[in-house]
Amino acid sequence: MLSLSSLLQVLLAAVVARCIYLHFFHPLARYPGPLLASVVNLWKFLTFFGGEHHLVEMKLHAKYGPVVRIGPRSLAFSSLSAFDAIYGFNKHIEKEAHSAPKETWTMNIAPSIHRYTFDTTAALVFGESLSSQPYTDTKSAGNILIGFRNISKMAWGTSLLPLFGWLMSTRPMSRLTRRPTFDEQGNLTSIAAMIADTRDLALVHPEKAVKAVQPSVLKNFLQVPKEDTTHMSPDQIWRECFNLMIAGPGSTAAALTAVLYRLGSDQGRYWQDRIRADVSEEDSASVSTSSPVLVAVIKETLRLHAPFPTAFPRSIAAGAETVIPDLPTPLPIGTLVSSNTYILGHSKEIWGDDAESWKPQR
């Protein structure tokens, strides 16, 4: 029978052997990248929660080139051709998961815009049957915006470090991190309250949503006939709707905040005048489609300020081993590939030496 010290030696030898294989003999060993990244995903996890993952990844591409190994089985790409191959229509690549200008006065509009996008999304998804007033103004809302922001961050963190996901899903950690909150009267608040309210609406009293005058995503889902191939169960409908609340408001708020920030700068005031001149009062209802100037402002802002500046990984399935161009050998099935829009948006090779400048006239 092995002694404890012998067992530890065997485990240590196995870990060392695994690291040697991953760094020197794995099919992705030919691609450059940090030493630590070749054997563990921990560095990605730490840089993401530090808020600097996109900046670190941009430095890695500057150092190692257009293809960088960012994990034991992960590659990051910085070319447009690779981006199109990864995120374009390809059924074999699957989901896995500046200083401000001087102003006379400044204010942080981001929290207010986040409230606006959250309330708007809630109204579009669940309609007036959930709340007749902005949801964040209700007593049950509590600190719901902070809660949703934490959920999104945790969800992305688990995709970078699966061990963290397993740890957070254990019963003790679930009880600790998902503890519901209550107001002084003992009523649920924050995310727990919204879950209870929306599940009641979708599963117990769907007729309220169906009879509502205001259109909503929930109402449309509930009205799909059972014989239709797109019909979903009440629980599936609720999950789809609630996922929209997790995924939609934050990125929309980030994009809208960036656009307003740029338009509010000294340089942006010129573009405000251009937009106003481009859109007549009669045409104001269709401003987004009738104003090429506004479209240019939005596109240039999103180029510089990606709402979610971290790449979404995709997994190479059978049939996609050679889809990404200019690679020396086919990629192994299961390889995670990604291309960061923040890096593409700031690339001087794509946008020229003035890539860091905001120029809607591009």
CSV table of C-alpha atoms in Angstrom, one decimal, residues 60-301:
chain,number,residue,atom,x,y,z
A,60,LEU,CA,0.0,39.5,-26.1
A,61,HIS,CA,-0.9,39.9,-29.8
A,62,ALA,CA,1.6,42.8,-30.1
A,63,LYS,CA,4.3,40.5,-28.7
A,64,TYR,CA,3.5,37.2,-30.2
A,65,GLY,CA,1.5,38.0,-33.4
A,66,PRO,CA,-1.9,37.3,-34.9
A,67,VAL,CA,-2.3,33.9,-33.3
A,68,VAL,CA,-1.7,33.5,-29.5
A,69,ARG,CA,-2.1,30.5,-27.3
A,70,ILE,CA,-4.1,31.8,-24.3
A,71,GLY,CA,-5.0,28.5,-22.6
A,72,PRO,CA,-4.1,24.8,-22.7
A,73,ARG,CA,-6.6,24.3,-25.5
A,74,SER,CA,-7.4,27.9,-26.5
A,75,LEU,CA,-6.2,30.2,-29.3
A,76,ALA,CA,-6.9,33.9,-29.7
A,77,PHE,CA,-6.8,35.5,-33.2
A,78,SER,CA,-6.5,39.1,-34.2
A,79,SER,CA,-7.2,39.0,-38.0
A,80,LEU,CA,-10.4,39.9,-39.8
A,81,SER,CA,-10.3,36.6,-41.8
A,82,ALA,CA,-10.1,34.6,-38.5
A,83,PHE,CA,-12.9,36.6,-37.0
A,84,ASP,CA,-15.2,35.9,-39.9
A,85,ALA,CA,-14.4,32.2,-39.8
A,86,ILE,CA,-15.0,32.0,-36.1
A,87,TYR,CA,-18.2,34.1,-35.7
A,88,GLY,CA,-19.6,33.8,-39.2
A,89,PHE,CA,-22.1,31.3,-40.4
A,90,ASN,CA,-20.3,28.0,-39.7
A,91,LYS,CA,-22.2,25.2,-38.0
A,92,HIS,CA,-18.9,23.4,-37.2
A,93,ILE,CA,-17.6,26.2,-34.9
A,94,GLU,CA,-19.8,26.2,-31.8
A,95,LYS,CA,-20.4,28.1,-28.6
A,96,GLU,CA,-18.6,26.8,-25.5
A,97,ALA,CA,-19.0,30.7,-24.0
A,98,HIS,CA,-9.0,57.3,-22.9
A,99,SER,CA,-9.0,60.1,-20.8
A,100,ALA,CA,-12.1,62.3,-20.9
A,101,PRO,CA,-11.8,65.6,-22.7
A,102,LYS,CA,-11.9,68.7,-20.5
A,103,GLU,CA,-15.4,70.0,-19.9
A,104,THR,CA,-17.0,72.7,-17.9
A,105,TRP,CA,-18.7,70.1,-15.8
A,106,THR,CA,-19.0,66.3,-15.8
A,107,MET,CA,-21.4,63.7,-14.4
A,108,ASN,CA,-21.5,59.9,-14.4
A,109,ILE,CA,-24.5,59.0,-16.5
A,110,ALA,CA,-23.8,55.3,-16.6
A,111,PRO,CA,-25.9,54.2,-13.6
A,112,SER,CA,-29.0,56.1,-14.9
A,113,ILE,CA,-28.5,54.7,-18.4
A,114,HIS,CA,-28.2,51.2,-16.9
A,115,ARG,CA,-31.5,51.7,-15.1
A,116,TYR,CA,-33.1,52.9,-18.3
A,117,THR,CA,-32.0,49.9,-20.4
A,118,PHE,CA,-33.0,47.5,-17.7
A,119,ASP,CA,-36.5,49.0,-17.3
A,120,THR,CA,-36.8,49.1,-21.1
A,121,THR,CA,-35.7,45.5,-21.5
A,122,ALA,CA,-38.1,44.3,-18.7
A,123,ALA,CA,-41.0,46.1,-20.5
A,124,LEU,CA,-40.1,44.6,-23.8
A,125,VAL,CA,-39.7,41.1,-22.5
A,126,PHE,CA,-42.5,40.8,-19.8
A,127,GLY,CA,-44.7,43.8,-20.7
A,128,GLU,CA,-47.1,45.7,-18.4
A,129,SER,CA,-48.3,42.5,-16.7
A,130,LEU,CA,-45.0,42.5,-14.7
A,131,SER,CA,-45.1,46.1,-13.6
A,132,SER,CA,-47.1,49.2,-14.6
A,133,GLN,CA,-44.1,51.4,-13.7
A,134,PRO,CA,-40.3,51.1,-14.4
A,135,TYR,CA,-39.2,48.0,-12.6
A,136,THR,CA,-36.3,49.6,-10.8
A,137,ASP,CA,-38.7,52.0,-9.2
A,138,THR,CA,-40.7,49.2,-7.5
A,139,LYS,CA,-40.1,48.3,-3.8
A,140,SER,CA,-39.1,44.8,-4.8
A,141,ALA,CA,-36.2,45.9,-7.1
A,142,GLY,CA,-33.7,46.6,-4.3
A,143,ASN,CA,-30.2,46.4,-5.6
A,144,ILE,CA,-31.2,44.4,-8.6
A,145,LEU,CA,-28.8,46.1,-11.0
A,146,ILE,CA,-25.8,45.1,-8.9
A,147,GLY,CA,-27.1,41.6,-8.6
A,148,PHE,CA,-27.4,41.1,-12.4
A,149,ARG,CA,-24.0,42.7,-12.9
A,150,ASN,CA,-22.5,40.1,-10.5
A,151,ILE,CA,-24.3,37.2,-12.1
A,152,SER,CA,-22.9,38.2,-15.6
A,153,LYS,CA,-19.4,38.5,-14.2
A,154,MET,CA,-19.6,35.2,-12.4
A,155,ALA,CA,-21.1,33.4,-15.5
A,156,TRP,CA,-18.2,34.6,-17.6
A,157,GLY,CA,-15.7,33.7,-15.0
A,158,THR,CA,-16.9,30.1,-14.9
A,159,SER,CA,-16.4,29.8,-18.6
A,160,LEU,CA,-12.7,30.8,-18.2
A,161,LEU,CA,-12.1,28.5,-15.2
A,162,PRO,CA,-14.4,25.5,-15.1
A,163,LEU,CA,-13.1,24.6,-11.6
A,164,PHE,CA,-14.4,27.9,-10.3
A,165,GLY,CA,-17.8,27.1,-11.9
A,166,TRP,CA,-17.9,23.7,-10.1
A,167,LEU,CA,-16.9,25.3,-6.8
A,168,MET,CA,-19.6,28.0,-7.1
A,169,SER,CA,-22.3,25.4,-7.9
A,170,THR,CA,-21.6,23.4,-4.8
A,171,ARG,CA,-24.4,23.5,-2.2
A,172,PRO,CA,-22.4,25.5,0.5
A,173,MET,CA,-21.3,28.1,-2.0
A,174,SER,CA,-24.8,28.3,-3.5
A,175,ARG,CA,-26.3,28.9,-0.1
A,176,LEU,CA,-23.7,31.6,0.6
A,177,THR,CA,-23.8,33.5,-2.7
A,178,ARG,CA,-27.5,33.0,-3.7
A,179,ARG,CA,-29.0,34.0,-0.4
A,180,PRO,CA,-32.3,35.9,-1.1
A,181,THR,CA,-32.8,39.4,0.4
A,182,PHE,CA,-35.9,40.7,2.1
A,183,ASP,CA,-37.3,44.1,2.9
A,184,GLU,CA,-38.5,45.2,6.3
A,185,GLN,CA,-41.8,43.6,5.8
A,186,GLY,CA,-40.2,40.2,4.9
A,187,ASN,CA,-40.9,40.5,1.2
A,188,LEU,CA,-38.4,39.2,-1.3
A,189,THR,CA,-36.3,41.8,-3.1
A,190,SER,CA,-33.7,42.1,-5.9
A,191,ILE,CA,-33.2,39.1,-8.2
A,192,ALA,CA,-35.0,36.6,-6.1
A,193,ALA,CA,-38.2,38.8,-6.2
A,194,MET,CA,-37.9,39.2,-10.0
A,195,ILE,CA,-37.5,35.4,-10.4
A,196,ALA,CA,-40.5,34.8,-8.3
A,197,ASP,CA,-42.6,37.4,-10.1
A,198,THR,CA,-41.7,36.4,-13.6
A,199,ARG,CA,-42.0,32.6,-12.9
A,200,ASP,CA,-45.5,33.3,-11.5
A,201,LEU,CA,-46.3,35.3,-14.6
A,202,ALA,CA,-45.0,32.6,-17.1
A,203,LEU,CA,-45.9,29.4,-15.3
A,204,VAL,CA,-48.9,30.1,-13.0
A,205,HIS,CA,-50.8,33.1,-14.5
A,206,PRO,CA,-49.8,33.2,-18.2
A,207,GLU,CA,-53.2,34.6,-19.1
A,208,LYS,CA,-52.2,37.9,-17.6
A,209,ALA,CA,-49.4,38.3,-20.2
A,210,VAL,CA,-51.6,37.0,-23.1
A,211,LYS,CA,-54.5,39.4,-22.2
A,212,ALA,CA,-52.2,42.4,-21.8
A,213,VAL,CA,-52.6,45.2,-24.4
A,214,GLN,CA,-48.9,45.9,-24.6
A,215,PRO,CA,-46.9,43.4,-26.8
A,216,SER,CA,-44.1,41.5,-25.2
A,217,VAL,CA,-41.6,38.7,-25.9
A,218,LEU,CA,-43.4,36.6,-23.2
A,219,LYS,CA,-46.8,37.2,-24.8
A,220,ASN,CA,-45.5,36.2,-28.3
A,221,PHE,CA,-43.9,33.0,-26.9
A,222,LEU,CA,-47.1,32.0,-25.0
A,223,GLN,CA,-49.2,32.4,-28.2
A,224,VAL,CA,-47.2,30.0,-30.3
A,225,PRO,CA,-49.5,27.0,-31.1
A,226,LYS,CA,-48.6,23.7,-29.5
A,227,GLU,CA,-48.3,22.1,-33.0
A,228,ASP,CA,-45.7,24.6,-34.1
A,229,THR,CA,-42.2,23.3,-34.1
A,230,THR,CA,-41.0,26.4,-32.2
A,231,HIS,CA,-43.4,25.8,-29.3
A,232,MET,CA,-41.8,25.8,-25.9
A,233,SER,CA,-42.9,24.6,-22.5
A,234,PRO,CA,-43.7,27.3,-19.9
A,235,ASP,CA,-40.4,26.7,-18.0
A,236,GLN,CA,-38.4,27.0,-21.3
A,237,ILE,CA,-40.3,30.2,-22.1
A,238,TRP,CA,-39.4,31.7,-18.7
A,239,ARG,CA,-35.8,30.7,-19.0
A,240,GLU,CA,-35.5,32.3,-22.5
A,241,CYS,CA,-37.1,35.5,-21.2
A,242,PHE,CA,-35.0,35.7,-18.1
A,243,ASN,CA,-31.8,35.1,-20.1
A,244,LEU,CA,-32.7,38.2,-22.0
A,245,MET,CA,-32.7,40.2,-18.7
A,246,ILE,CA,-29.3,38.8,-17.9
A,247,ALA,CA,-27.7,39.4,-21.4
A,248,GLY,CA,-29.5,42.5,-22.7
A,249,PRO,CA,-29.4,45.6,-20.4
A,250,GLY,CA,-25.7,45.7,-19.5
A,251,SER,CA,-24.2,45.6,-23.0
A,252,THR,CA,-26.9,48.0,-24.3
A,253,ALA,CA,-26.2,50.4,-21.4
A,254,ALA,CA,-22.4,50.3,-22.2
A,255,ALA,CA,-23.0,51.0,-25.8
A,256,LEU,CA,-25.4,53.9,-25.2
A,257,THR,CA,-23.2,55.4,-22.5
A,258,ALA,CA,-20.2,55.4,-24.9
A,259,VAL,CA,-22.2,57.1,-27.7
A,260,LEU,CA,-23.5,59.8,-25.4
A,261,TYR,CA,-20.0,60.3,-23.9
A,262,ARG,CA,-18.6,60.8,-27.3
A,263,LEU,CA,-21.4,63.1,-28.5
A,264,GLY,CA,-21.0,65.1,-25.3
A,265,SER,CA,-17.4,65.9,-25.9
A,266,ASP,CA,-16.1,69.0,-27.6
A,267,GLN,CA,-15.5,67.0,-30.8
A,268,GLY,CA,-18.9,65.3,-30.5
A,269,ARG,CA,-20.8,68.6,-30.5
A,270,TYR,CA,-19.9,69.0,-34.1
A,271,TRP,CA,-21.5,65.6,-34.8
A,272,GLN,CA,-24.6,66.5,-32.8
A,273,ASP,CA,-25.1,69.4,-35.2
A,274,ARG,CA,-24.5,67.1,-38.2
A,275,ILE,CA,-27.1,64.6,-36.9
A,276,ARG,CA,-29.7,67.3,-36.3
A,277,ALA,CA,-29.1,68.7,-39.8
A,278,ASP,CA,-29.4,65.2,-41.2
A,279,VAL,CA,-32.7,64.4,-39.7
A,280,SER,CA,-35.9,66.5,-40.2
A,281,GLU,CA,-38.7,66.6,-37.7
A,282,GLU,CA,-40.9,64.6,-39.9
A,283,ASP,CA,-38.3,61.9,-40.1
A,284,SER,CA,-37.3,61.8,-36.4
A,285,ALA,CA,-39.3,58.6,-35.8
A,286,SER,CA,-37.0,56.7,-38.1
A,287,VAL,CA,-33.8,58.5,-37.1
A,288,SER,CA,-31.7,55.3,-36.8
A,289,THR,CA,-32.3,54.4,-40.4
A,290,SER,CA,-32.6,57.8,-42.0
A,291,SER,CA,-29.4,59.3,-40.7
A,292,PRO,CA,-26.2,58.0,-42.1
A,293,VAL,CA,-24.3,60.4,-39.9
A,294,LEU,CA,-25.8,58.9,-36.7
A,295,VAL,CA,-25.0,55.4,-38.0
A,296,ALA,CA,-21.4,56.4,-38.6
A,297,VAL,CA,-21.2,57.9,-35.0
A,298,ILE,CA,-22.6,54.6,-33.5
A,299,LYS,CA,-20.3,52.4,-35.6
A,300,GLU,CA,-17.2,54.4,-34.8
A,301,THR,CA,-18.0,54.5,-31.1
